[in-house]
PDB file of C-alpha atoms and ligand atoms in Angstrom:
ATOM      1  CA  MET A   1    -122.898   2.030  13.722  1.00  0.00           C
ATOM      2  CA  ARG A   2    -125.454   1.073  16.234  1.00  0.00           C
ATOM      3  CA  ILE A   3    -128.386  -0.558  15.688  1.00  0.00           C
ATOM      4  CA  ALA A   4    -131.191  -0.339  18.228  1.00  0.00           C
ATOM      5  CA  ILE A   5    -133.697  -3.329  17.983  1.00  0.00           C
ATOM      6  CA  GLY A   6    -137.002  -4.404  19.009  1.00  0.00           C
ATOM      7  CA  ALA A   7    -139.391  -7.382  18.980  1.00  0.00           C
ATOM      8  CA  ASP A   8    -142.897  -8.444  20.926  1.00  0.00           C
ATOM      9  CA  HIS A   9    -143.285 -12.042  21.558  1.00  0.00           C
ATOM     10  CA  ALA A  10    -144.142 -12.627  18.052  1.00  0.00           C
ATOM     11  CA  GLY A  11    -140.781 -11.129  16.706  1.00  0.00           C
ATOM     12  CA  PHE A  12    -138.884 -12.617  19.686  1.00  0.00           C
ATOM     13  CA  GLN A  13    -137.200 -15.307  17.535  1.00  0.00           C
ATOM     14  CA  LEU A  14    -136.031 -13.375  14.435  1.00  0.00           C
ATOM     15  CA  LYS A  15    -134.950 -10.638  16.275  1.00  0.00           C
ATOM     16  CA  GLU A  16    -132.399 -13.178  18.259  1.00  0.00           C
ATOM     17  CA  ALA A  17    -131.411 -14.483  14.911  1.00  0.00           C
ATOM     18  CA  LEU A  18    -130.365 -11.397  13.630  1.00  0.00           C
ATOM     19  CA  ILE A  19    -128.553 -10.768  16.056  1.00  0.00           C
ATOM     20  CA  LYS A  20    -126.355 -13.931  15.641  1.00  0.00           C
ATOM     21  CA  GLY A  21    -126.502 -13.642  12.539  1.00  0.00           C
ATOM     22  CA  VAL A  22    -126.843 -10.363   9.905  1.00  0.00           C
ATOM     23  CA  LEU A  23    -126.245  -8.286  12.858  1.00  0.00           C
ATOM     24  CA  ALA A  24    -123.516  -9.564  14.048  1.00  0.00           C
ATOM     25  CA  PRO A  25    -120.713  -7.085  12.924  1.00  0.00           C
ATOM     26  CA  TYR A  26    -122.378  -4.682  14.171  1.00  0.00           C
ATOM     27  CA  GLU A  27    -123.065  -2.477  17.792  1.00  0.00           C
ATOM     28  CA  VAL A  28    -126.604  -3.332  18.978  1.00  0.00           C
ATOM     29  CA  LEU A  29    -129.068  -2.240  21.747  1.00  0.00           C
ATOM     30  CA  ASP A  30    -131.092  -5.271  22.050  1.00  0.00           C
ATOM     31  CA  LEU A  31    -134.153  -3.126  24.295  1.00  0.00           C
ATOM     32  CA  GLY A  32    -136.513  -6.572  24.603  1.00  0.00           C
ATOM     33  CA  THR A  33    -138.324  -8.472  24.559  1.00  0.00           C
ATOM     34  CA  HIS A  34    -136.436 -11.219  25.914  1.00  0.00           C
ATOM     35  CA  SER A  35    -139.028 -14.358  25.799  1.00  0.00           C
ATOM     36  CA  PRO A  36    -140.969 -16.020  23.391  1.00  0.00           C
ATOM     37  CA  HIS A  37    -143.104 -16.833  26.077  1.00  0.00           C
ATOM     38  CA  GLU A  38    -145.009 -14.234  27.274  1.00  0.00           C
ATOM     39  CA  PRO A  39    -147.501 -11.913  25.063  1.00  0.00           C
ATOM     40  CA  VAL A  40    -146.146  -8.127  25.242  1.00  0.00           C
ATOM     41  CA  ASP A  41    -147.719  -4.965  23.562  1.00  0.00           C
ATOM     42  CA  TYR A  42    -145.465  -4.284  20.873  1.00  0.00           C
ATOM     43  CA  PRO A  43    -146.122  -0.143  20.980  1.00  0.00           C
ATOM     44  CA  GLU A  44    -143.986  -0.541  24.212  1.00  0.00           C
ATOM     45  CA  TYR A  45    -140.730  -1.373  22.327  1.00  0.00           C
ATOM     46  CA  ALA A  46    -142.063   0.256  19.054  1.00  0.00           C
ATOM     47  CA  PHE A  47    -141.388   3.580  20.857  1.00  0.00           C
ATOM     48  CA  ALA A  48    -138.006   2.227  22.405  1.00  0.00           C
ATOM     49  CA  VAL A  49    -136.772   1.879  19.437  1.00  0.00           C
ATOM     50  CA  ALA A  50    -137.808   5.015  17.854  1.00  0.00           C
ATOM     51  CA  GLU A  51    -136.879   7.047  20.777  1.00  0.00           C
ATOM     52  CA  ALA A  52    -133.022   5.462  20.738  1.00  0.00           C
ATOM     53  CA  VAL A  53    -133.085   6.387  17.329  1.00  0.00           C
ATOM     54  CA  ALA A  54    -134.664  10.087  17.563  1.00  0.00           C
ATOM     55  CA  GLY A  55    -132.434  10.926  20.598  1.00  0.00           C
ATOM     56  CA  GLU A  56    -129.109   9.919  18.292  1.00  0.00           C
ATOM     57  CA  ARG A  57    -128.444   6.969  20.569  1.00  0.00           C
ATOM     58  CA  ALA A  58    -128.720   4.590  17.467  1.00  0.00           C
ATOM     59  CA  GLU A  59    -128.464   5.141  13.684  1.00  0.00           C
ATOM     60  CA  TYR A  60    -131.138   2.969  12.825  1.00  0.00           C
ATOM     61  CA  GLY A  61    -133.666   0.772  13.905  1.00  0.00           C
ATOM     62  CA  ILE A  62    -134.799  -2.517  13.850  1.00  0.00           C
ATOM     63  CA  LEU A  63    -138.929  -3.651  14.835  1.00  0.00           C
ATOM     64  CA  VAL A  64    -140.097  -7.433  14.260  1.00  0.00           C
ATOM     65  CA  CYS A  65    -143.564  -8.079  15.452  1.00  0.00           C
ATOM     66  CA  GLY A  66    -145.449 -10.370  13.952  1.00  0.00           C
ATOM     67  CA  THR A  67    -145.781  -8.909  10.340  1.00  0.00           C
ATOM     68  CA  GLY A  68    -144.065  -5.466  10.919  1.00  0.00           C
ATOM     69  CA  ILE A  69    -146.913  -3.792  10.511  1.00  0.00           C
ATOM     70  CA  GLY A  70    -148.005  -2.488  14.461  1.00  0.00           C
ATOM     71  CA  MET A  71    -144.164  -1.761  14.731  1.00  0.00           C
ATOM     72  CA  ALA A  72    -144.550   0.929  11.886  1.00  0.00           C
ATOM     73  CA  MET A  73    -147.653   2.462  12.894  1.00  0.00           C
ATOM     74  CA  ALA A  74    -146.072   3.285  16.029  1.00  0.00           C
ATOM     75  CA  ALA A  75    -142.544   3.871  16.025  1.00  0.00           C
ATOM     76  CA  ALA A  76    -144.193   6.522  13.351  1.00  0.00           C
ATOM     77  CA  ARG A  77    -145.714   8.390  16.181  1.00  0.00           C
ATOM     78  CA  ILE A  78    -141.995   9.251  16.996  1.00  0.00           C
ATOM     79  CA  PRO A  79    -140.867  12.456  15.470  1.00  0.00           C
ATOM     80  CA  GLY A  80    -138.053  12.228  13.225  1.00  0.00           C
ATOM     81  CA  ILE A  81    -138.661   8.614  12.914  1.00  0.00           C
ATOM     82  CA  ARG A  82    -139.520   7.592   9.223  1.00  0.00           C
ATOM     83  CA  ALA A  83    -140.294   3.548   9.380  1.00  0.00           C
ATOM     84  CA  ALA A  84    -140.854   1.341   6.761  1.00  0.00           C
ATOM     85  CA  THR A  85    -142.021  -2.622   6.766  1.00  0.00           C
ATOM     86  CA  CYS A  86    -140.500  -4.279   4.410  1.00  0.00           C
ATOM     87  CA  THR A  87    -141.473  -7.603   2.798  1.00  0.00           C
ATOM     88  CA  ASN A  88    -138.377  -8.034   0.267  1.00  0.00           C
ATOM     89  CA  VAL A  89    -135.240  -7.082  -0.611  1.00  0.00           C
ATOM     90  CA  PHE A  90    -136.380  -4.125  -3.318  1.00  0.00           C
ATOM     91  CA  MET A  91    -138.431  -2.408  -0.512  1.00  0.00           C
ATOM     92  CA  ALA A  92    -135.699  -2.536   1.384  1.00  0.00           C
ATOM     93  CA  ARG A  93    -133.609  -0.802  -1.183  1.00  0.00           C
ATOM     94  CA  MET A  94    -136.034   1.567  -1.790  1.00  0.00           C
ATOM     95  CA  ALA A  95    -136.709   2.186   1.536  1.00  0.00           C
ATOM     96  CA  ARG A  96    -133.147   3.787   1.995  1.00  0.00           C
ATOM     97  CA  ALA A  97    -132.708   5.419  -1.135  1.00  0.00           C
ATOM     98  CA  HIS A  98    -136.078   7.030  -1.324  1.00  0.00           C
ATOM     99  CA  ASN A  99    -137.378   7.247   1.416  1.00  0.00           C
ATOM    100  CA  ASN A 100    -134.646   8.141   3.788  1.00  0.00           C
ATOM    101  CA  ALA A 101    -136.049   5.418   6.392  1.00  0.00           C
ATOM    102  CA  ASN A 102    -134.384   5.366   9.760  1.00  0.00           C
ATOM    103  CA  VAL A 103    -136.372   2.419  10.907  1.00  0.00           C
ATOM    104  CA  LEU A 104    -136.915  -1.182   9.531  1.00  0.00           C
ATOM    105  CA  CYS A 105    -140.322  -2.769  10.260  1.00  0.00           C
ATOM    106  CA  LEU A 106    -140.000  -7.071   9.973  1.00  0.00           C
ATOM    107  CA  GLY A 107    -142.337  -9.615  10.349  1.00  0.00           C
ATOM    108  CA  GLY A 108    -141.821 -12.715  11.795  1.00  0.00           C
ATOM    109  CA  ARG A 109    -144.511 -14.566  10.665  1.00  0.00           C
ATOM    110  CA  VAL A 110    -144.380 -13.139   7.468  1.00  0.00           C
ATOM    111  CA  LEU A 111    -140.501 -13.945   6.533  1.00  0.00           C
ATOM    112  CA  GLY A 112    -137.422 -16.881   6.593  1.00  0.00           C
ATOM    113  CA  ILE A 113    -134.656 -16.057   8.646  1.00  0.00           C
ATOM    114  CA  GLY A 114    -132.829 -16.040   5.237  1.00  0.00           C
ATOM    115  CA  LEU A 115    -134.804 -13.412   3.310  1.00  0.00           C
ATOM    116  CA  ALA A 116    -134.310 -11.312   6.324  1.00  0.00           C
ATOM    117  CA  GLU A 117    -131.445 -11.131   6.743  1.00  0.00           C
ATOM    118  CA  GLU A 118    -130.882 -10.021   3.448  1.00  0.00           C
ATOM    119  CA  ILE A 119    -133.355  -7.502   3.923  1.00  0.00           C
ATOM    120  CA  VAL A 120    -131.823  -5.671   6.816  1.00  0.00           C
ATOM    121  CA  ARG A 121    -127.916  -6.330   4.540  1.00  0.00           C
ATOM    122  CA  VAL A 122    -129.513  -3.751   1.770  1.00  0.00           C
ATOM    123  CA  PHE A 123    -131.317  -1.500   4.027  1.00  0.00           C
ATOM    124  CA  LEU A 124    -128.474  -1.236   6.616  1.00  0.00           C
ATOM    125  CA  THR A 125    -125.945  -0.490   3.676  1.00  0.00           C
ATOM    126  CA  THR A 126    -127.508   1.468   1.043  1.00  0.00           C
ATOM    127  CA  PRO A 127    -127.410   5.410   0.859  1.00  0.00           C
ATOM    128  CA  PHE A 128    -129.982   8.175   0.656  1.00  0.00           C
ATOM    129  CA  GLU A 129    -130.345   9.609  -2.875  1.00  0.00           C
ATOM    130  CA  GLY A 130    -131.441  12.798  -2.023  1.00  0.00           C
ATOM    131  CA  GLY A 131    -131.727  15.596  -4.243  1.00  0.00           C
ATOM    132  CA  ARG A 132    -135.868  14.949  -5.779  1.00  0.00           C
ATOM    133  CA  HIS A 133    -136.217  12.527  -3.312  1.00  0.00           C
ATOM    134  CA  ALA A 134    -135.129  15.179   0.047  1.00  0.00           C
ATOM    135  CA  ARG A 135    -137.447  17.397  -1.629  1.00  0.00           C
ATOM    136  CA  ARG A 136    -140.861  14.690  -1.618  1.00  0.00           C
ATOM    137  CA  LEU A 137    -139.941  13.896   2.588  1.00  0.00           C
ATOM    138  CA  ALA A 138    -140.179  18.037   3.310  1.00  0.00           C
ATOM    139  CA  LEU A 139    -143.248  17.668   1.847  1.00  0.00           C
ATOM    140  CA  ILE A 140    -143.894  14.607   4.923  1.00  0.00           C
ATOM    141  CA  PHE A 141    -142.318  15.936   7.304  1.00  0.00           C
ATOM    142  CA  GLY A 142    -141.475  20.013   7.202  1.00  0.00           C
ATOM    143  CA  GLY A 143    -138.436  21.414   5.977  1.00  0.00           C
ATOM    144  CA  PRO A 144    -138.381  24.041   3.297  1.00  0.00           C
ATOM    145  CA  GLN A 145    -140.823  22.657   0.772  1.00  0.00           C
ATOM    146  CA  ARG A 146    -143.411  22.108   3.643  1.00  0.00           C
ATOM    147  CA  ARG A 147    -147.113  22.196   1.821  1.00  0.00           C
ATOM    148  CA  GLY A 148    -148.869  25.148   4.568  1.00  0.00           C
TER     149      GLY A 148
HETATM  150  C1  RB5 B 201    -149.522 -10.203  18.262  1.00  0.00           C
HETATM  151  O1  RB5 B 201    -150.044 -10.878  18.168  1.00  0.00           O
HETATM  152  C2  RB5 B 201    -149.077  -9.741  16.817  1.00  0.00           C
HETATM  153  O2  RB5 B 201    -150.683  -8.540  16.558  1.00  0.00           O
HETATM  154  C3  RB5 B 201    -148.021  -8.465  16.428  1.00  0.00           C
HETATM  155  O3  RB5 B 201    -147.335  -8.822  16.249  1.00  0.00           O
HETATM  156  C4  RB5 B 201    -148.129  -7.441  15.533  1.00  0.00           C
HETATM  157  O4  RB5 B 201    -148.404  -8.496  13.965  1.00  0.00           O
HETATM  158  C5  RB5 B 201    -149.157  -6.222  15.264  1.00  0.00           C
HETATM  159  O5  RB5 B 201    -149.387  -6.194  14.636  1.00  0.00           O
END
């Protein structure tokens, strides 16, 4: 399974730790940034990762900025992306089981490495439950039950 990952300067350190740690068993497409020293604009990295997932060059995306909020806002602009900011393991499990999220957004200034690793582990291994949750997603993103 291939994972696309991206971060801004505020997320760089956590991105590197995830790549060396919890993501070691996976094929990782690292789309930058590659330094914590130069401030960069997080939407560029969000779009790069979201486009990799939407274009099926990766199964899931992981984005890290200071809070995980801006990355989720930007990634969600790309059609086919369901981005979720998660700050705990329960949110990570529900983001997959109920929301079928395909991009996980994390806050490098919010989470410690241990918790972030557990969030990633749960996100990558929890299946979507489908059923009523698929109907609800269709109300958001389109499909047979789309409103209007
Ligand atoms: C950068 O300072 C910060 O605004 C960014 O990493 C992120 O938290 C935005 O949502």
